[in-house]
Short mmCIF file of C-alpha atoms in Angstrom, two decimals:
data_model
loop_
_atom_site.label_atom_id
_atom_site.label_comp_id
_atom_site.label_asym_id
_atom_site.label_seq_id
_atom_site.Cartn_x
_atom_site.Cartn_y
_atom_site.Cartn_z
CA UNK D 194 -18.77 -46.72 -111.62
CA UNK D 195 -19.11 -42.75 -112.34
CA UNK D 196 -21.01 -40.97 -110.47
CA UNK D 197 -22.44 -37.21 -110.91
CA UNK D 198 -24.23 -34.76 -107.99
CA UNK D 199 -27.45 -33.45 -108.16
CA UNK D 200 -27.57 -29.94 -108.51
CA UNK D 201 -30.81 -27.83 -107.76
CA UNK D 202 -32.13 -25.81 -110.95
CA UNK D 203 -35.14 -23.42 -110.50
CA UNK D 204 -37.65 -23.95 -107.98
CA UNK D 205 -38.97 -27.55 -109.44
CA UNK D 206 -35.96 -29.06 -111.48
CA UNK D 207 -32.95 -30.87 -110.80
CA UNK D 208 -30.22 -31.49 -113.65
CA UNK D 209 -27.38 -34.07 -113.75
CA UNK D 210 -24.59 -34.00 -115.95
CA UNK D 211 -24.05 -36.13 -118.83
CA UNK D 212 -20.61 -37.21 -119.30
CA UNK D 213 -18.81 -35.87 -122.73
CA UNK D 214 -18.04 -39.18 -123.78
CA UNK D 215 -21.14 -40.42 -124.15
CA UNK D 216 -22.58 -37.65 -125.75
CA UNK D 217 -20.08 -37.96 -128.78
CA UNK D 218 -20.42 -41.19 -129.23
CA UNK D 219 -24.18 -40.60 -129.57
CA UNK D 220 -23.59 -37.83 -131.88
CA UNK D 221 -25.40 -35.22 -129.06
CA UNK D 222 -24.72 -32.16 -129.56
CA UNK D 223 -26.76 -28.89 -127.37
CA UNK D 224 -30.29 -28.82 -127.74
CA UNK D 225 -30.79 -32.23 -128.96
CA UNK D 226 -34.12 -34.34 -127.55
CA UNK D 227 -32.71 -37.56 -125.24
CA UNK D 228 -35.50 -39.84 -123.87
CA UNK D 229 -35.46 -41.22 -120.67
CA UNK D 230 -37.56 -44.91 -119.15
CA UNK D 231 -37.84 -45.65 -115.71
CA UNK D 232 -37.71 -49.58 -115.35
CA UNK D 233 -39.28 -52.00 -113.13
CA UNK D 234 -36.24 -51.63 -111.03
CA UNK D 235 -36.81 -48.12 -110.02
CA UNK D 236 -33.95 -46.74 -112.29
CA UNK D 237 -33.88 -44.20 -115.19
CA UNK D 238 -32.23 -45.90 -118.84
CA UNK D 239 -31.20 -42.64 -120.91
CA UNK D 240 -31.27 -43.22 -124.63
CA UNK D 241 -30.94 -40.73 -127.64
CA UNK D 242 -33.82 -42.50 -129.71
CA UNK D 243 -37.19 -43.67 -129.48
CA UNK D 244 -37.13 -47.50 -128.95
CA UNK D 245 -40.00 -48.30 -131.47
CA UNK D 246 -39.37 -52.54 -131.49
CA UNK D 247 -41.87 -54.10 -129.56
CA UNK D 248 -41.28 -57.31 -127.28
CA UNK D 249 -38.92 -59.66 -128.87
CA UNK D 250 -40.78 -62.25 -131.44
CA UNK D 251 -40.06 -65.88 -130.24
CA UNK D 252 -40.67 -69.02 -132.00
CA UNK D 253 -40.83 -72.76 -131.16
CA UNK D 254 -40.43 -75.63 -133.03
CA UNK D 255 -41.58 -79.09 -131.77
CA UNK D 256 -41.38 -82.88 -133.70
CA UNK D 257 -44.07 -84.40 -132.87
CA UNK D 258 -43.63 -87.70 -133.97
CA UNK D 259 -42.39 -89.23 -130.95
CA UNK D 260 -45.05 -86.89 -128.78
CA UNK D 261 -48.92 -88.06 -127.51
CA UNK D 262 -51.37 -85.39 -127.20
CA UNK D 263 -50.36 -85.08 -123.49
CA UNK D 264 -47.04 -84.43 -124.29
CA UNK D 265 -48.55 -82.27 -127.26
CA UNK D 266 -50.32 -80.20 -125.11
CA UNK D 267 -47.98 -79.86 -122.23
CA UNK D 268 -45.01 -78.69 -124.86
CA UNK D 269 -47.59 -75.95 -126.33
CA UNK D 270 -49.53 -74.75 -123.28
CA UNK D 271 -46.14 -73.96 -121.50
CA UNK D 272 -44.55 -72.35 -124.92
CA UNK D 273 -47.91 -70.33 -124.58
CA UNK D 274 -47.65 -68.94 -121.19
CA UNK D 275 -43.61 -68.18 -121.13
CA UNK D 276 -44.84 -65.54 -124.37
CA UNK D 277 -44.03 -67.68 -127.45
CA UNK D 278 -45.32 -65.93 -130.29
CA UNK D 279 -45.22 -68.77 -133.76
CA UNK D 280 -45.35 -72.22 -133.32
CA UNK D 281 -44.05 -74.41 -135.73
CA UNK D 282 -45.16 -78.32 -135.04
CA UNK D 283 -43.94 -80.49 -137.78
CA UNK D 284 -44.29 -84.23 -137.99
CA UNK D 285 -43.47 -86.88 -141.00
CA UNK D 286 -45.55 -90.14 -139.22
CA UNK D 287 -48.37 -89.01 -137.23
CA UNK D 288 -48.98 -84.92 -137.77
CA UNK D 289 -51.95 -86.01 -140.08
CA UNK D 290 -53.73 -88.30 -137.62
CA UNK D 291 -53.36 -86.32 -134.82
CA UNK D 292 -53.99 -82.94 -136.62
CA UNK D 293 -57.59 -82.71 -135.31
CA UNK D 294 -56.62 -82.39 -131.77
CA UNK D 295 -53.82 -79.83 -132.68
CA UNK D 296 -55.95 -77.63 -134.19
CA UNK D 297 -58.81 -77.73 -131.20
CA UNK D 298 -55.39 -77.15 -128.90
CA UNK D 299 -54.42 -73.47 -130.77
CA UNK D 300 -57.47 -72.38 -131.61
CA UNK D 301 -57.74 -72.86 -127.55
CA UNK D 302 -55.41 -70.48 -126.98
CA UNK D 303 -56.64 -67.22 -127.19
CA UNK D 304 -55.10 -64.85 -130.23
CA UNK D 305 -53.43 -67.60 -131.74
CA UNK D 306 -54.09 -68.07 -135.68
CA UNK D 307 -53.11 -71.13 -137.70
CA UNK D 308 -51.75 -69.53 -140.71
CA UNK D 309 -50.26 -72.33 -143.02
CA UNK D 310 -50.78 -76.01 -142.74
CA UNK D 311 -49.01 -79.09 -145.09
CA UNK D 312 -49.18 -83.18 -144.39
CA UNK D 313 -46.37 -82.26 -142.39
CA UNK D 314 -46.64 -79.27 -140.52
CA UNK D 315 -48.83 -76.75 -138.84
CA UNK D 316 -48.05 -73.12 -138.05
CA UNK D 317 -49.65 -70.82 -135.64
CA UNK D 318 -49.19 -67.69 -134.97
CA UNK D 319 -50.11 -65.05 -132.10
CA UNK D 320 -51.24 -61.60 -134.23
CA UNK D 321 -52.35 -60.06 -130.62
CA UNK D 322 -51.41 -56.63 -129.60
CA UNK D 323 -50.50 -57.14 -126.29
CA UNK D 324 -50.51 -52.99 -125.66
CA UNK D 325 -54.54 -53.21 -126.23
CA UNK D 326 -55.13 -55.48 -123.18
CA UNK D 327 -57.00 -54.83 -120.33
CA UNK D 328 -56.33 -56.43 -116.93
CA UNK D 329 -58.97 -55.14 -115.30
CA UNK D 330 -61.35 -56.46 -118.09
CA UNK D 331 -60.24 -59.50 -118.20
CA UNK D 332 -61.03 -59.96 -114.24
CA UNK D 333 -64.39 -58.66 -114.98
CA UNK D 334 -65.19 -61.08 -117.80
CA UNK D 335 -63.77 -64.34 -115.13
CA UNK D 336 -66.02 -62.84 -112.84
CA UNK D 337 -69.04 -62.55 -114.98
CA UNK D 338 -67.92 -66.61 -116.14
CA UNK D 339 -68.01 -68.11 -112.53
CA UNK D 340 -70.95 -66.03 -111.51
CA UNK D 341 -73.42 -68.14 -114.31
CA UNK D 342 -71.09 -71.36 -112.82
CA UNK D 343 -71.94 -70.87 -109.22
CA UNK D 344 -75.37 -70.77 -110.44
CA UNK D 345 -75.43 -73.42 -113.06
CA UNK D 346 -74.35 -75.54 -109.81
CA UNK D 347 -76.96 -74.09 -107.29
CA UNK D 348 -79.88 -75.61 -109.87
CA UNK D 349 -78.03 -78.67 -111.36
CA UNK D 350 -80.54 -81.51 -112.04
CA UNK D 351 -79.82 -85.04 -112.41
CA UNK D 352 -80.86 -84.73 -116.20
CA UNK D 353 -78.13 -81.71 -116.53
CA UNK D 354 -74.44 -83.06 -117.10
CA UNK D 355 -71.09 -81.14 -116.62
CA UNK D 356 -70.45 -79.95 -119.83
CA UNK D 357 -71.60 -76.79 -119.56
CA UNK D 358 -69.49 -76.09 -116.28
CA UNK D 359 -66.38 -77.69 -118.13
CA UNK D 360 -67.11 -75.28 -121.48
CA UNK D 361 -66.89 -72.24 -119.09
CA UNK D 362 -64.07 -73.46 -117.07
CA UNK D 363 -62.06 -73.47 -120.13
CA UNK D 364 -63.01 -70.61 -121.11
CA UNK D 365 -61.55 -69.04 -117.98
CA UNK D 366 -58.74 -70.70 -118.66
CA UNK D 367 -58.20 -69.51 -122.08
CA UNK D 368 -58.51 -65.62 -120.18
CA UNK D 369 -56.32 -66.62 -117.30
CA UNK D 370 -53.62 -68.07 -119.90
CA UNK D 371 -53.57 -65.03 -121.75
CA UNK D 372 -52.89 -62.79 -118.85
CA UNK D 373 -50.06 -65.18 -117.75
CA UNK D 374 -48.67 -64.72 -121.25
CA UNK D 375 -48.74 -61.21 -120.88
CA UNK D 376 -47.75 -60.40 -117.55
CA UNK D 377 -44.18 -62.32 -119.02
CA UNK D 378 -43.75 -60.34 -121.36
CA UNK D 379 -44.29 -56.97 -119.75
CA UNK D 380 -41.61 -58.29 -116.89
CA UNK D 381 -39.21 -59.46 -120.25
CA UNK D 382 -40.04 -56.20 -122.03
CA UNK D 383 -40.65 -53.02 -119.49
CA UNK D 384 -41.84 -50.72 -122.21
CA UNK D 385 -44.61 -52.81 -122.65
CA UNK D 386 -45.89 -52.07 -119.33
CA UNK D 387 -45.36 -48.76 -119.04
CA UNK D 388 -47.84 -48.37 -122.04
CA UNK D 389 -50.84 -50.59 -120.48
CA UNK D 390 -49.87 -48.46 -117.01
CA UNK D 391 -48.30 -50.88 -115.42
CA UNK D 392 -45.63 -51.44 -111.89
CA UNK D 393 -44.26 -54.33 -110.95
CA UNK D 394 -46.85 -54.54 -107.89
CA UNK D 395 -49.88 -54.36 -110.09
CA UNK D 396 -49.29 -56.94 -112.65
CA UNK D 397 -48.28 -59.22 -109.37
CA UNK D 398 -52.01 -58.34 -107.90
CA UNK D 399 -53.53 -59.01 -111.33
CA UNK D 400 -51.42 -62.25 -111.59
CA UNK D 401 -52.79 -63.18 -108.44
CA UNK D 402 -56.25 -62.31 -108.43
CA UNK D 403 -56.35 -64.28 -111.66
CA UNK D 404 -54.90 -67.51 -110.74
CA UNK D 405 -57.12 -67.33 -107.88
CA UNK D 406 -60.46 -66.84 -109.67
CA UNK D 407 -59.16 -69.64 -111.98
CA UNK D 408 -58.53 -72.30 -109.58
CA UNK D 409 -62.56 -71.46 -108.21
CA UNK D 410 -63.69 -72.12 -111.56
CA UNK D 411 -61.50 -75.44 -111.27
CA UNK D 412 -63.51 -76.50 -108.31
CA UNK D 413 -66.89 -75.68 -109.10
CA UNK D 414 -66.66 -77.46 -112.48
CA UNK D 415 -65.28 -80.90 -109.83
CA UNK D 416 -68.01 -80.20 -107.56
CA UNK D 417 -70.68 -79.95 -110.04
CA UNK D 418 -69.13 -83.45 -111.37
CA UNK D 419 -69.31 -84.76 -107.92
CA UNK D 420 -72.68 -84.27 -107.19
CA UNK D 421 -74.17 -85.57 -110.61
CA UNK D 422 -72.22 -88.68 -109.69
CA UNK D 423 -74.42 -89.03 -106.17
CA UNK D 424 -77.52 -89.31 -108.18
CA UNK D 425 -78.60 -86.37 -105.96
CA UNK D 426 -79.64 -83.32 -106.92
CA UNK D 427 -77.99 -80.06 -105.17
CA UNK D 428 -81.72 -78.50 -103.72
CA UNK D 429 -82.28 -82.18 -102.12
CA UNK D 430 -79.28 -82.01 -99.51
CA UNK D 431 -80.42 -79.48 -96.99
CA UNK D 432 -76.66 -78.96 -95.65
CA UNK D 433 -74.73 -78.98 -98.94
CA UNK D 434 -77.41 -76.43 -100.30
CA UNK D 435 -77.07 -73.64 -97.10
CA UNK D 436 -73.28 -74.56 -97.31
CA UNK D 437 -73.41 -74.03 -101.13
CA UNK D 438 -75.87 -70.79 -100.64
CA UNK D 439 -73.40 -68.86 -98.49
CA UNK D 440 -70.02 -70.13 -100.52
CA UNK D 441 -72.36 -68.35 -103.75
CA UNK D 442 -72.95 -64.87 -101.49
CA UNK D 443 -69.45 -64.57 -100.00
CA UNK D 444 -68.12 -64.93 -103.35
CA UNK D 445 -69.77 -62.19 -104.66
CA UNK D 446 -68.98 -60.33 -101.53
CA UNK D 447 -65.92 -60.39 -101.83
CA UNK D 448 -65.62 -59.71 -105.25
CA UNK D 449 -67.60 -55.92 -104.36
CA UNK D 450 -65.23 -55.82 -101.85
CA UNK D 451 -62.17 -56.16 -104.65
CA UNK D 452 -63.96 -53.55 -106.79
CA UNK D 453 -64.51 -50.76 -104.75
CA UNK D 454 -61.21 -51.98 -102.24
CA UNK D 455 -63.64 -51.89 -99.15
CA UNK D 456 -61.17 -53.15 -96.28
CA UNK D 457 -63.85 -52.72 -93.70
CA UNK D 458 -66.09 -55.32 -95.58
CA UNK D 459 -62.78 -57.60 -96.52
CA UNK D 460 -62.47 -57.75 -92.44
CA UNK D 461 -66.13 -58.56 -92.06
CA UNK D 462 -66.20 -61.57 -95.28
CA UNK D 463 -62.69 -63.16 -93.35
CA UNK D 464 -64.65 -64.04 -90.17
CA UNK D 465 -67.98 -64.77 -92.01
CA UNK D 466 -65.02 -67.46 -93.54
CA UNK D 467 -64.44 -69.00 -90.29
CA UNK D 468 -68.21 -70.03 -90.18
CA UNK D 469 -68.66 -71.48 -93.64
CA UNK D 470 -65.54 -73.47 -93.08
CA UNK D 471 -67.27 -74.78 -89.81
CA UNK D 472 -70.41 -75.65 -91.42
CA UNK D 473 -68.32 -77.89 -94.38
CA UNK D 474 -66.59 -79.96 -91.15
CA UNK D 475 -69.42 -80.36 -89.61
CA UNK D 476 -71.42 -81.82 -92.89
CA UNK D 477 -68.17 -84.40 -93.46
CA UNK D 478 -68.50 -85.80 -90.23
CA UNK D 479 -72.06 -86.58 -91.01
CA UNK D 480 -71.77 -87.63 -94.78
CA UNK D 481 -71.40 -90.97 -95.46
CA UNK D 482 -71.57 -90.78 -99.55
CA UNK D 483 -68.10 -90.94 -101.20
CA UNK D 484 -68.63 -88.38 -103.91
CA UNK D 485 -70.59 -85.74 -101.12
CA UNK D 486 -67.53 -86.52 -99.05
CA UNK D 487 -65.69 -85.21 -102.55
CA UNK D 488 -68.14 -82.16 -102.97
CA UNK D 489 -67.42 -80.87 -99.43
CA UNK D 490 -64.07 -81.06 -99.56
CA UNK D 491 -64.41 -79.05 -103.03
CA UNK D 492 -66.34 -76.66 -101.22
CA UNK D 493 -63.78 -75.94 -98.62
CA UNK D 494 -61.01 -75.52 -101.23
CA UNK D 495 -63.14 -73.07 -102.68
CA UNK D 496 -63.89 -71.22 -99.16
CA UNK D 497 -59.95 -70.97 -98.91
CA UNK D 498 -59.75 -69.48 -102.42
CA UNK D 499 -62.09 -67.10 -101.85
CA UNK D 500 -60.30 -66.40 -98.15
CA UNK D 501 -56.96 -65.48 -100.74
CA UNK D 502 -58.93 -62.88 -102.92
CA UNK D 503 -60.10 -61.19 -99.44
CA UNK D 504 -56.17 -60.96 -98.16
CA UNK D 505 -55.85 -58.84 -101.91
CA UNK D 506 -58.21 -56.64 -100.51
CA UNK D 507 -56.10 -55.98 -97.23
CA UNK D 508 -52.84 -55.17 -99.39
CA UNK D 509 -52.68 -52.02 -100.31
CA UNK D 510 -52.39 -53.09 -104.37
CA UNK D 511 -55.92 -54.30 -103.69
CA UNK D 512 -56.78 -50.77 -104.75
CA UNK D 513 -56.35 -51.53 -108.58
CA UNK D 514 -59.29 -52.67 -108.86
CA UNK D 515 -61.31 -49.80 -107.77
#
């Protein structure tokens, strides 16, 4: 390894010498332009032209014929999320009577396009700039999701059904995927997240915060199924409804807490916690109906979930959000 010492130019500046070599075989010569990226690993990558390629375009190809839509779905979804770009499923037996679920599974996934489609194969492809995306929006828009959920579920009536809680949750899903996809890529391709503004330590807290919110959306969507299947309706059962009341409040809580990175109020929501976790034990000693016995537990889960976003708040990269 060379090395070079750092020698003091001006009042502000520091210069380091370039070594000959490389300078000829870049055809350098004195007063030409060289551009310089700092990577996610704290170090400065010289070059003597503008790197204009994007991320690198990657494409799967899957035979479906010995597949079920399970293993359909699996195959995609994880294609998806590691930042696959075209996919390419192709079949000669059963592409044409299982073409109706493939084409509810892409057009699932946000940005992707199905652009040409035979008896024998399907393509999709992802025509998403990932440059134009928004973290912070795309917490904002979860947010805005779960807050209808939590209170589709505080007035649920025995003549409502799920779907409309299962319609959302995939729609979170659909955000959180997307923001999996790209948080890859930016860690694959650094000069992707220098452009959206990005360290290493904020697309970690995004990651984070967004898993998070989508595993609450998870849980509302199973309690809302578990109470429908009591025959009991949510403003009937005194203790799940307080329970249920302050779950709903410390949520959103918390969630002014994660936009304005108030750690006094994060302190204050992680003891009011404690108490809501309290109440739930105490209603599962008393409850004696198998799928209340489910919605409690639910409701815990979710009281630990929302415990995780507070910890963000304690972090210091909980300040991204503010």
């Amino acid at each position: 390894m060379d090395y070079r010492r750092l020698i003091k130019f001006g009042n502000s500046s520091y210069v380091v010498s370039i070594p000959k070599d490389w300078l000829k075989k870049n055809n350098l010569e004195k007063g030409d332009m060289i551009y310089m990226n700092e990577n996610s690993n704290n170090e400065i990558v010289l070059t003597s032209k503008i790197e204009e390629t994007g991320p690198e375009s990657l494409t799967i190809t899957l035979d479906i014929d010995s597949f079920d839509e399970t293993d359909i779905e699996r195959r995609v979804t994880s294609k998806y999320l590691a930042g696959y770009d075209t996919f390419i499923l192709q079949g000669e037996k059963t592409l044409r009577e299982k073409q109706t679920f493939i084409r509810a599974l892409l057009n699932n996934l946000m940005a992707l396009e199905i652009i040409e489609q035979t008896k024998n194969k399907i393509v999709a492809k992802d025509f998403l700039n990932p440059s134009e995306i928004s973290f912070k929006t795309i917490v904002r828009r979860i947010d805005t999701i779960l807050r209808s959920m939590f209170e589709d579920l505080q007035n649920l009536s025995l003549e409502d059904d799920s779907s409309d809680l299962l319609r959302r949750d995939k729609d979170i899903n659909r955000l959180a995927y997307l923001s999996e996809r790209i948080v890859k890529k930016c860690i694959a391709y650094p000069p992707l997240a220098k452009r959206l503004e990005m360290n290493t330590s904020q697309l970690l807290f995004y990651r984070e915060i967004i898993q998070q919110l989508e595993l609450i959306g998870d849980e509302i969507k199973r309690i809302g199924r578990s109470i429908l299947q009591s025959g009991q309706t949510a403003k009937k059962l005194p203790d799940y409804f307080s329970i249920f009341e302050k779950i709903h409040k410390l949520y959103l809580e918390v969630m002014k807490s994660i936009y304005t990175h108030d750690e006094s109020l994060a302190y204050l929501l992680a003891r009011e916690r404690e108490k809501v976790l309290d109440m739930c034990n105490a209603a599962l000693k008393r409850c004696k109906d198998p799928y209340l016995f489910s919605a409690y537990e639910r409701l815990k889960t979710t009281v630990v979930l929302i415990r995780n976003l507070v910890r963000l708040v304690y972090r210091e990269e909980g300040k991204y959000m503010a």
